[in-house]
XYZ file of C-alpha atoms in Angstrom:
689
model
C 27.019 42.162 -5.573
C 23.716 44.102 -5.059
C 22.225 44.164 -1.437
C 19.357 41.851 -0.800
C 15.918 43.275 -0.047
C 14.177 42.503 3.362
C 11.592 40.401 1.576
C 14.308 38.291 -0.013
C 16.134 37.832 3.270
C 12.871 36.724 4.888
C 12.241 34.315 2.054
C 15.762 32.715 2.384
C 15.241 32.336 6.178
C 11.920 30.579 5.720
C 13.657 28.209 3.351
C 16.269 27.359 5.874
C 13.645 26.691 8.546
C 11.803 24.330 6.192
C 14.938 22.502 5.356
C 14.554 18.773 4.775
C 18.298 17.822 5.099
C 17.574 16.550 8.646
C 20.346 18.557 10.206
C 18.514 21.512 11.594
C 18.970 21.583 15.405
C 20.659 18.259 15.262
C 23.215 17.615 18.077
C 23.475 13.907 17.692
C 26.476 12.373 19.308
C 28.558 10.153 17.173
C 29.494 6.894 18.913
C 32.759 6.418 16.941
C 34.847 9.625 17.096
C 37.088 8.344 14.365
C 34.236 7.625 11.962
C 34.663 9.243 8.536
C 31.897 9.749 5.864
C 33.199 9.026 2.424
C 30.200 10.377 0.445
C 26.974 12.275 0.997
C 25.088 8.900 0.575
C 26.788 7.604 3.670
C 25.757 10.631 5.749
C 22.124 10.512 4.593
C 21.832 6.818 5.137
C 22.954 7.282 8.709
C 20.651 10.091 9.311
C 17.633 8.044 7.985
C 18.447 5.317 10.459
C 18.909 7.576 13.420
C 16.230 8.217 16.073
C 14.721 11.721 15.564
C 13.322 11.897 19.183
C 16.690 11.122 20.740
C 18.428 13.755 18.548
C 15.924 16.365 19.617
C 16.772 15.882 23.224
C 20.568 15.632 23.248
C 21.327 19.115 24.181
C 23.332 18.063 27.311
C 25.949 16.119 25.627
C 28.997 17.464 23.682
C 28.042 17.443 19.931
C 30.211 17.356 16.925
C 29.959 20.333 14.520
C 26.955 19.975 12.244
C 27.637 18.696 8.806
C 26.708 20.957 5.975
C 25.563 18.592 3.153
C 24.786 19.831 -0.346
C 21.536 18.571 -1.782
C 23.348 17.190 -4.797
C 23.534 13.412 -4.288
C 26.583 13.186 -6.630
C 28.769 15.193 -4.224
C 32.484 14.522 -4.779
C 34.679 12.695 -2.264
C 36.243 14.920 0.592
C 39.493 16.622 -0.207
C 42.778 15.389 1.089
C 42.946 15.982 4.791
C 45.404 17.973 6.759
C 48.034 16.172 8.827
C 46.236 16.666 12.242
C 42.943 15.071 10.913
C 41.820 11.551 10.817
C 42.931 9.478 7.978
C 40.115 8.703 5.428
C 39.429 5.353 3.901
C 41.149 4.702 0.674
C 39.661 5.204 -2.712
C 42.378 3.130 -4.469
C 42.640 0.245 -2.151
C 40.178 -1.064 0.326
C 41.181 -0.645 4.025
C 39.292 -2.281 6.830
C 36.277 -0.254 7.952
C 35.871 -2.234 11.094
C 36.293 -0.250 14.392
C 39.636 -0.902 16.093
C 39.664 -2.795 19.320
C 42.732 -1.903 21.541
C 43.720 -4.338 24.200
C 46.223 -3.736 27.059
C 48.888 -6.341 26.152
C 52.476 -6.389 24.787
C 53.541 -7.003 21.298
C 55.929 -9.857 20.879
C 57.733 -10.367 17.568
C 60.064 -13.261 16.790
C 63.673 -12.248 16.116
C 63.824 -14.424 12.983
C 61.066 -12.343 11.375
C 63.354 -9.281 11.451
C 66.429 -10.860 9.893
C 67.346 -8.705 6.739
C 67.312 -10.703 3.471
C 68.061 -7.838 1.103
C 71.050 -7.160 -1.203
C 73.753 -4.724 0.308
C 76.678 -5.322 -2.010
C 77.923 -2.163 -3.498
C 78.107 -2.165 -7.369
C 81.356 -2.673 -9.112
C 81.137 0.863 -10.666
C 81.323 2.389 -7.200
C 83.878 0.052 -5.892
C 86.194 1.106 -8.786
C 86.027 4.696 -7.956
C 89.052 6.134 -6.083
C 89.157 9.905 -6.174
C 86.446 12.514 -5.146
C 85.970 13.235 -8.824
C 85.291 9.576 -9.654
C 82.509 9.480 -6.961
C 81.108 12.690 -8.081
C 80.938 11.632 -11.749
C 79.033 8.590 -10.653
C 76.021 10.878 -9.745
C 76.712 13.812 -11.849
C 77.074 11.831 -15.017
C 78.104 12.878 -18.444
C 74.519 12.516 -19.688
C 73.428 14.931 -16.999
C 76.039 17.450 -18.023
C 75.138 16.945 -21.653
C 71.497 17.724 -20.729
C 72.521 20.955 -18.948
C 74.887 22.004 -21.753
C 72.299 21.505 -24.490
C 69.427 23.211 -22.717
C 71.555 26.152 -21.600
C 73.004 26.726 -25.086
C 69.385 26.506 -26.515
C 68.177 29.079 -23.866
C 71.157 31.272 -24.644
C 70.403 31.276 -28.307
C 66.728 32.009 -27.578
C 67.648 34.795 -25.277
C 70.400 36.514 -27.283
C 70.588 35.301 -30.803
C 73.306 37.662 -31.963
C 75.939 36.703 -29.202
C 74.839 33.665 -27.214
C 77.037 32.256 -24.453
C 77.881 28.779 -25.814
C 79.296 26.342 -23.181
C 80.555 22.830 -23.323
C 81.063 20.100 -20.719
C 84.569 21.372 -19.917
C 83.341 24.893 -19.207
C 80.470 23.456 -17.117
C 82.948 21.544 -14.902
C 84.757 24.756 -14.164
C 81.475 26.344 -13.415
C 80.582 23.541 -10.982
C 84.055 23.730 -9.399
C 83.716 27.417 -8.583
C 80.333 26.785 -6.972
C 81.843 24.086 -4.776
C 84.774 26.320 -3.885
C 82.303 28.953 -2.642
C 80.636 26.455 -0.318
C 83.969 26.202 1.613
C 85.675 29.483 1.010
C 83.211 32.139 2.338
C 83.266 35.732 0.870
C 80.766 38.444 1.560
C 79.544 38.367 -1.998
C 80.051 36.690 -5.300
C 82.134 39.349 -7.035
C 84.547 39.468 -3.998
C 86.070 36.211 -5.211
C 87.404 38.063 -8.201
C 88.683 41.019 -6.298
C 92.081 42.268 -7.520
C 93.330 42.773 -3.989
C 91.573 40.171 -1.848
C 90.150 37.688 -4.454
C 90.561 33.921 -4.344
C 93.218 32.930 -6.920
C 91.872 29.412 -7.644
C 88.583 30.961 -8.672
C 90.129 33.944 -10.527
C 92.400 31.778 -12.576
C 89.566 29.389 -13.549
C 87.142 31.688 -15.240
C 86.635 35.514 -15.623
C 83.863 37.048 -13.499
C 81.811 38.264 -16.603
C 81.843 34.777 -18.200
C 80.742 33.165 -14.863
C 77.824 35.608 -14.488
C 76.707 35.106 -18.123
C 76.702 31.259 -17.671
C 74.764 31.531 -14.462
C 72.229 33.724 -16.260
C 71.722 31.191 -19.029
C 71.908 28.049 -17.160
C 68.837 25.900 -18.007
C 67.691 22.293 -17.544
C 64.525 21.936 -19.730
C 63.183 23.410 -23.000
C 60.762 26.276 -22.098
C 58.829 25.855 -25.212
C 57.658 22.407 -24.233
C 56.101 23.621 -20.866
C 52.315 23.153 -20.798
C 50.223 26.132 -19.884
C 49.073 26.636 -16.310
C 45.456 25.826 -17.087
C 46.470 22.433 -18.483
C 45.558 19.404 -16.392
C 48.972 17.882 -16.756
C 50.795 21.090 -15.885
C 53.940 20.460 -13.903
C 54.992 23.286 -11.455
C 58.466 21.826 -11.438
C 58.884 21.496 -15.158
C 62.034 23.630 -15.391
C 63.888 21.444 -12.750
C 62.199 18.104 -13.271
C 64.791 16.547 -15.667
C 67.709 17.271 -13.102
C 65.587 15.900 -10.255
C 64.765 12.610 -12.214
C 68.352 12.102 -13.455
C 69.883 12.574 -9.974
C 67.289 10.326 -8.375
C 68.049 7.649 -10.854
C 71.692 7.604 -9.918
C 71.055 7.971 -6.168
C 68.860 4.894 -6.292
C 71.640 2.675 -7.802
C 73.150 2.331 -4.323
C 71.841 -0.807 -2.414
C 69.561 0.218 0.470
C 70.431 -0.648 4.077
C 67.813 -2.359 6.165
C 66.859 0.731 8.161
C 65.740 3.974 6.414
C 64.269 7.197 7.665
C 61.757 9.596 5.903
C 61.531 13.205 6.764
C 61.266 16.653 5.272
C 64.120 19.053 4.512
C 64.146 22.869 3.816
C 66.045 24.382 0.871
C 66.510 27.781 2.495
C 65.356 30.841 0.634
C 63.055 33.896 1.102
C 62.510 34.702 -2.573
C 59.021 35.176 -3.761
C 57.505 32.015 -5.217
C 54.337 30.123 -4.855
C 55.821 26.759 -3.840
C 57.928 28.415 -1.035
C 56.766 26.986 2.377
C 56.855 28.450 5.955
C 57.683 25.844 8.644
C 57.492 27.268 12.186
C 59.241 24.446 13.775
C 62.216 24.289 11.552
C 65.586 26.147 12.194
C 65.272 27.710 8.688
C 61.635 28.549 8.499
C 61.355 29.796 4.861
C 62.270 27.907 1.767
C 61.370 24.970 -0.677
C 60.347 21.836 1.106
C 61.742 18.415 0.059
C 60.858 14.923 1.176
C 63.757 12.436 1.468
C 64.428 8.897 2.275
C 67.842 8.417 3.758
C 70.053 5.756 5.331
C 71.449 6.026 8.724
C 74.731 7.397 7.330
C 72.926 10.397 5.767
C 72.894 9.106 2.239
C 69.765 10.388 0.297
C 68.407 7.594 -1.798
C 65.621 9.591 -3.169
C 64.089 13.077 -2.823
C 61.043 14.920 -4.092
C 60.262 18.671 -4.114
C 56.956 19.605 -2.588
C 54.972 21.673 -5.151
C 51.837 22.449 -3.212
C 48.615 20.558 -2.333
C 47.172 21.412 -5.809
C 49.786 19.327 -7.546
C 48.651 16.289 -9.621
C 47.855 13.195 -7.570
C 50.308 10.423 -8.564
C 48.703 7.483 -6.782
C 49.338 4.308 -8.578
C 46.712 1.475 -8.984
C 46.663 -0.631 -5.918
C 48.046 2.093 -3.566
C 45.767 3.535 -0.918
C 45.000 7.231 -0.646
C 46.184 8.060 2.907
C 46.232 11.749 2.712
C 48.989 14.116 1.669
C 51.436 12.983 4.332
C 50.697 9.268 3.937
C 50.901 9.295 0.262
C 54.508 10.944 0.479
C 55.609 7.896 2.416
C 53.946 5.522 -0.039
C 55.606 7.366 -2.958
C 59.130 7.347 -1.437
C 58.750 3.676 -0.391
C 58.169 2.598 -4.027
C 61.929 1.998 -4.445
C 62.170 -0.110 -1.270
C 62.286 -3.842 -2.098
C 59.364 -5.769 -0.645
C 59.339 -8.664 1.699
C 63.056 -8.543 2.751
C 62.366 -6.864 6.126
C 63.292 -3.295 5.421
C 62.391 -0.859 8.341
C 61.276 2.782 7.696
C 61.210 5.282 10.463
C 59.217 8.635 10.305
C 57.668 11.243 12.684
C 54.155 12.054 13.694
C 53.540 14.100 10.453
C 53.328 10.907 8.582
C 52.345 8.060 11.033
C 48.890 6.609 11.026
C 47.323 3.140 11.543
C 46.379 2.690 7.817
C 50.016 3.633 6.776
C 51.826 1.289 9.075
C 49.272 -1.475 8.165
C 49.782 -0.951 4.374
C 53.575 -1.058 4.697
C 53.403 -4.194 6.878
C 51.267 -5.932 4.151
C 53.955 -5.013 1.657
C 56.692 -6.610 3.709
C 58.072 -3.341 5.149
C 58.184 -2.729 8.824
C 57.743 0.755 10.153
C 57.966 2.866 13.335
C 57.014 6.326 14.232
C 55.680 8.802 16.666
C 52.064 9.359 16.308
C 49.455 11.953 17.090
C 46.784 10.876 19.621
C 43.861 11.881 17.268
C 45.056 9.322 14.660
C 44.669 6.353 17.366
C 41.022 5.766 16.954
C 39.394 4.232 20.039
C 42.766 3.862 21.727
C 42.474 3.676 25.534
C 45.962 5.006 26.256
C 45.990 7.720 29.035
C 45.686 11.231 27.603
C 48.032 13.985 28.229
C 46.251 15.497 31.252
C 46.198 12.140 33.003
C 49.706 11.083 32.387
C 51.100 14.454 33.362
C 49.671 14.517 36.850
C 52.158 14.672 39.664
C 51.147 11.233 41.088
C 52.289 9.591 37.815
C 56.018 9.084 37.880
C 58.337 10.036 35.187
C 59.152 6.957 33.027
C 55.668 5.584 33.268
C 54.610 3.727 30.186
C 51.594 1.763 28.868
C 51.128 -0.308 25.672
C 47.928 -1.187 23.762
C 47.759 -3.665 20.763
C 45.091 -3.760 18.054
C 44.730 -6.185 15.117
C 44.152 -4.764 11.606
C 43.696 -7.240 8.794
C 45.656 -9.867 10.831
C 48.501 -7.413 11.584
C 49.081 -6.632 15.204
C 49.918 -2.837 15.722
C 51.355 -1.601 18.935
C 50.790 1.825 20.502
C 52.866 2.943 23.372
C 52.782 6.132 25.465
C 55.849 7.042 27.627
C 56.087 9.909 30.150
C 59.357 11.861 29.815
C 59.151 15.803 29.978
C 55.974 15.358 28.111
C 53.981 12.373 26.842
C 55.612 10.584 23.770
C 53.221 8.199 21.572
C 54.709 5.693 19.182
C 53.104 3.272 16.771
C 54.662 0.196 15.192
C 53.746 -3.331 13.815
C 57.119 -4.922 14.874
C 58.258 -3.518 18.283
C 56.535 -2.703 21.554
C 57.439 -1.527 25.135
C 59.012 -4.798 26.371
C 61.745 -5.542 27.256
C 62.203 -2.097 28.849
C 65.516 -0.665 29.798
C 66.518 2.362 31.876
C 67.736 5.728 30.936
C 69.100 8.618 33.203
C 67.249 11.950 33.668
C 68.059 14.942 35.922
C 65.627 15.055 38.881
C 65.089 18.680 40.030
C 63.878 17.832 43.460
C 66.775 15.439 44.281
C 69.189 17.603 42.200
C 70.861 14.616 40.698
C 70.535 12.242 37.711
C 68.242 9.266 38.382
C 67.355 6.116 36.368
C 63.815 5.900 34.964
C 62.134 3.034 32.840
C 62.403 3.287 29.068
C 60.402 1.240 26.631
C 62.214 -0.662 23.931
C 60.322 1.169 21.156
C 61.791 4.538 22.341
C 65.404 3.404 22.091
C 64.645 1.801 18.776
C 63.224 5.022 17.387
C 65.989 7.321 18.811
C 68.866 5.067 17.444
C 67.610 4.988 13.828
C 65.516 8.058 13.029
C 68.208 10.701 12.421
C 69.189 9.953 8.792
C 67.685 12.932 7.243
C 68.822 15.173 10.239
C 72.354 13.947 9.682
C 72.103 15.034 6.080
C 70.867 18.392 7.119
C 73.936 18.726 9.409
C 76.235 17.935 6.443
C 74.579 20.571 4.356
C 74.677 23.080 7.277
C 78.438 22.781 7.475
C 79.155 23.534 3.792
C 76.600 24.467 1.365
C 76.448 26.841 -1.675
C 75.165 30.208 -0.324
C 75.406 32.143 -3.631
C 72.269 34.356 -4.054
C 69.984 34.128 -7.037
C 66.574 35.506 -7.944
C 65.758 32.321 -9.954
C 64.037 29.568 -8.062
C 65.539 27.018 -10.506
C 69.066 28.111 -9.520
C 68.371 27.871 -5.753
C 67.153 24.357 -6.151
C 70.011 23.532 -8.526
C 72.482 24.582 -5.792
C 70.804 22.343 -3.363
C 70.729 19.330 -5.640
C 74.521 19.980 -6.268
C 75.053 19.838 -2.518
C 73.055 16.645 -2.253
C 75.203 15.064 -5.024
C 78.507 16.139 -3.301
C 77.402 14.815 0.042
C 76.216 11.492 -1.376
C 79.685 11.364 -3.112
C 81.485 11.854 0.159
C 79.325 9.305 2.094
C 80.112 6.699 -0.560
C 83.726 7.768 -0.624
C 84.010 6.920 3.019
C 82.081 3.728 2.797
C 84.049 2.308 -0.157
C 87.462 3.293 1.387
C 86.345 1.530 4.669
C 85.611 -1.644 2.683
C 88.968 -1.343 1.016
C 90.816 -0.887 4.306
C 92.036 2.647 3.558
C 92.203 4.576 6.785
C 93.298 7.962 5.231
C 89.823 9.423 4.632
C 89.026 13.015 3.799
C 86.719 15.173 5.934
C 83.800 16.891 4.137
C 85.641 20.181 3.750
C 88.772 18.798 2.259
C 86.699 16.496 -0.047
C 84.958 19.508 -1.419
C 88.060 21.484 -1.945
C 89.803 18.462 -3.875
C 86.593 18.025 -5.938
C 86.482 21.756 -6.761
C 90.115 21.764 -7.750
C 89.741 18.847 -9.972
C 86.700 20.352 -11.704
C 88.440 23.565 -12.285
C 91.610 22.058 -13.750
C 90.392 18.851 -15.228
C 90.500 18.770 -19.165
C 88.961 16.349 -21.464
C 90.879 13.006 -21.964
C 92.971 12.925 -25.194
C 92.202 10.141 -27.674
C 89.696 8.506 -25.322
C 92.498 7.811 -22.849
C 91.087 5.947 -19.736
C 91.379 7.687 -16.528
C 92.805 5.751 -13.590
C 95.940 4.134 -12.103
C 98.826 3.613 -14.522
C 100.044 0.231 -15.290
C 103.145 0.494 -13.147
C 103.513 1.572 -9.383
C 106.596 3.706 -10.078
C 104.599 6.902 -10.087
C 102.722 6.188 -7.029
C 105.973 5.132 -5.208
C 107.681 8.304 -6.170
C 104.712 10.248 -4.868
C 105.068 8.653 -1.516
C 108.880 9.424 -1.479
C 108.244 13.052 -2.331
C 106.344 13.590 0.945
C 109.591 12.893 2.904
C 111.999 15.231 0.950
C 111.123 18.382 2.734
C 109.341 21.465 1.580
C 108.190 21.244 -2.129
C 105.229 22.114 -4.358
C 102.106 20.267 -3.479
C 101.495 17.051 -5.342
C 98.825 17.662 -8.020
C 95.599 15.619 -7.775
C 95.501 12.351 -9.701
C 92.762 13.320 -11.932
C 94.567 16.467 -12.942
C 97.924 14.590 -13.526
C 96.309 12.122 -15.810
C 93.941 14.265 -17.882
C 96.650 14.862 -20.681
C 95.526 18.511 -21.210
C 97.641 21.600 -20.948
C 100.666 20.124 -19.319
C 103.196 22.638 -20.864
C 106.384 24.057 -19.544
C 106.633 27.838 -19.065
C 109.933 29.562 -19.616
C 110.878 32.280 -17.058
C 113.539 34.868 -17.048
C 114.829 34.193 -13.546
C 115.638 30.934 -12.020
C 113.938 29.287 -9.071
C 116.059 29.937 -5.931
C 119.827 29.070 -6.598
C 119.037 26.024 -8.831
C 121.185 26.309 -12.052
C 119.158 26.399 -15.290
C 115.909 25.899 -13.318
C 113.939 28.568 -15.183
C 110.950 26.622 -16.370
C 107.719 25.999 -14.403
C 104.989 23.481 -15.245
C 101.996 25.586 -16.312
C 99.289 23.326 -14.916
C 100.868 21.693 -11.782
C 102.930 24.761 -10.828
C 106.118 22.404 -10.527
C 109.634 23.631 -11.264
C 111.496 21.741 -14.184
C 115.182 21.940 -15.028
C 115.525 22.391 -18.794
C 117.450 24.096 -21.464
C 115.973 26.635 -23.975
C 116.142 24.076 -26.666
C 113.436 21.930 -24.936
C 110.674 24.315 -25.517
C 107.587 22.321 -24.822
C 107.710 18.898 -23.161
C 105.136 16.196 -22.796
C 104.927 12.430 -22.750
C 103.008 10.621 -25.461
C 101.209 7.268 -25.110
C 104.361 5.352 -25.998
C 106.138 7.076 -23.000
C 108.615 8.668 -25.398
C 109.748 12.196 -24.597
C 108.931 14.658 -27.404
C 110.184 18.110 -28.033
C 107.832 20.363 -29.769
C 108.677 23.713 -31.343
C 111.348 25.065 -33.802
C 114.909 23.789 -33.812
C 117.397 26.450 -33.226
C 120.176 27.211 -35.700
C 123.771 26.215 -34.989
C 124.399 29.507 -33.207
C 121.024 29.451 -31.426
C 120.165 32.862 -32.606
C 117.545 32.254 -35.324
C 114.754 29.908 -35.826
C 113.977 27.648 -38.830
C 110.409 26.705 -39.644
C 111.346 23.682 -41.902
C 112.809 21.559 -39.154
C 110.841 18.578 -38.090
C 109.847 17.898 -34.485
C 112.384 15.898 -32.632
C 111.392 12.626 -31.057
C 113.562 10.673 -28.626
C 113.211 7.096 -29.673
C 114.391 4.205 -27.445
C 117.543 3.919 -29.504
C 118.401 7.629 -28.911
C 117.801 7.177 -25.149
C 120.111 4.199 -25.095
C 122.807 6.374 -26.827
C 122.467 9.037 -24.177
C 122.863 6.597 -21.327
C 125.998 5.004 -23.009
C 127.740 8.135 -23.687
C 127.201 9.599 -20.305
C 127.134 6.474 -18.054
C 129.713 8.188 -15.712
C 127.094 10.473 -14.557
C 124.956 7.533 -13.487
C 127.902 5.918 -11.682
C 128.404 8.873 -9.636
C 124.672 9.088 -8.767
C 123.699 5.447 -8.489
C 120.298 6.276 -6.910
C 119.305 8.535 -9.848
C 116.875 7.354 -12.438
C 117.396 7.305 -16.172
C 115.122 10.262 -16.535
C 117.477 12.344 -14.367
C 120.437 11.246 -16.466
C 118.702 12.455 -19.498
C 118.054 15.890 -17.860
C 121.648 16.101 -16.761
C 122.841 15.394 -20.197
C 120.542 17.986 -21.755
C 122.143 20.733 -19.643
C 125.514 20.039 -21.333
C 124.094 20.523 -24.911
C 124.801 23.993 -26.100
C 123.040 24.014 -29.380
C 120.844 22.122 -31.730
C 123.757 20.587 -33.790
C 124.695 18.416 -30.869
C 121.167 17.101 -30.851
C 121.375 16.258 -34.544
C 124.636 14.347 -33.953
C 122.757 12.006 -31.678
C 120.130 11.090 -34.101
C 122.426 10.584 -37.091
């Protein structure tokens, strides 16, 4: 830009001196500190009605910063305010413009008006879940997995046409299982899990390292070719992760909401370079992607939203007020909350304002939150300097009440280590109770007064913080340079934690006291995902018709050291349950040279019983080739032997003496005993003739 000449500078200064905007030298005092001008017309109208003589002689009073108004009368509305500024009037829904009148009195709310009338019964789909995998599948549905599989295969084909890494739902399950394993079993880096000397066998046996890395490099959730350019007005910064977010929120929202909910922000920790990464100085993890969540008191996330920056598209719906960035976040998350059934939402001072709690109260939703003093317009509560004086005792509190659109709103200040201000339309300071605090002068704990609103807030605000503690214990720490993968890991952690929370809740309803802690829950889920195969012939997963298997599993626990009982989902998946022939026998058990390939359980069999499985008719089948009479050569023209019910009856009749000696043995054990006495295939053929 070229430098201005002295004559040009003089000309500009003369223009400023002759300004007709009415603001030159104006130090007018605004009577209402919380007043907010919506447009330039409002400012000019106020200036025209003001007394010019009074404005010229007001140097002794504290003036507000001068307003710089553009001469264009069609000036757009002010931008969204920051969290610390006063809340503007709505452009979507009219909010009362009358100045607030605060009176020193107590807010009284009838108990009947707080009775919860919402639906709390858990759906039948969740009540039918039994295992960790069942609960996880309720949130990470088959449709969601198909979306990931299709988009990943599409991206792999686009990236490497000659040799793309094609995956299916079964491979994706194994990939997810490995990720969940890494959240509990910590290694210094990813490749250490596949180390020949110190690796983790459950992960090594699930998938090769190169295959895992190739899947991770091609994992996608949306078609890149459909993404709009950045200069498009409908451009979505979270396009690549949006389908995953929407599908998970859809499933998270199928759980009935409790009466009391909390809204707060959460950090997805990362220091990667990305434009939506945030820095929050007051958080334990200061760098990362910011999420807004609405949670229950048990730490269940009903809905979450990823913050993509202030420049994102405004999604205010018709009839909703524009309450600034923080207030609009609460309005957006509260859309899923049923109206007029007395839900209560708790939030902190980043969100709380008089227009917000008033709007929620009109919608039939109560709210409570800490509030910043500059958002309590005209409120006469003592300020920080006054309340922190030594002559003001600890535990001092004061309450003011204002009426906004026929709704009473209570503001309470309480002196603890520092002043605490709270705002609510349903609870006030009375009836007050007492809490104990340590008195430095007396060197002992003393009782001080505590308003009711303080205890109400402390008892119900920690839902999101509880969820943060769950994630802090076990979370996927695998590094990635892709921002989509970092958010995907976080979404997967949210799905696992929601599954665990509902696992505990459903089992408590069923009266089952044997609950799993979060670490064990993750390990069982990871093992199931790594070993689970696709059901054969559409076989339904779940409890078998009889209780014999369950009774045998209970008895197995009291028989001394043995191989660990396989997980129920793995036992019933009907995939890869083959017997493996070994050259040496297990310990000193005669003819015990076969080991179950998937369950790692030792089985007593003869070489003629090559591969054993149970079909849908519960008939034992022997696959493979029949040996010749001498047992030395194999014949390919022999059919597969199938033990029918008649054949089983013949076996039991011929060798009934074995069962008499062992009265407690089952029929299955008798068949196995008999099979040891058969030397070659000719004896088998004699049975079936």
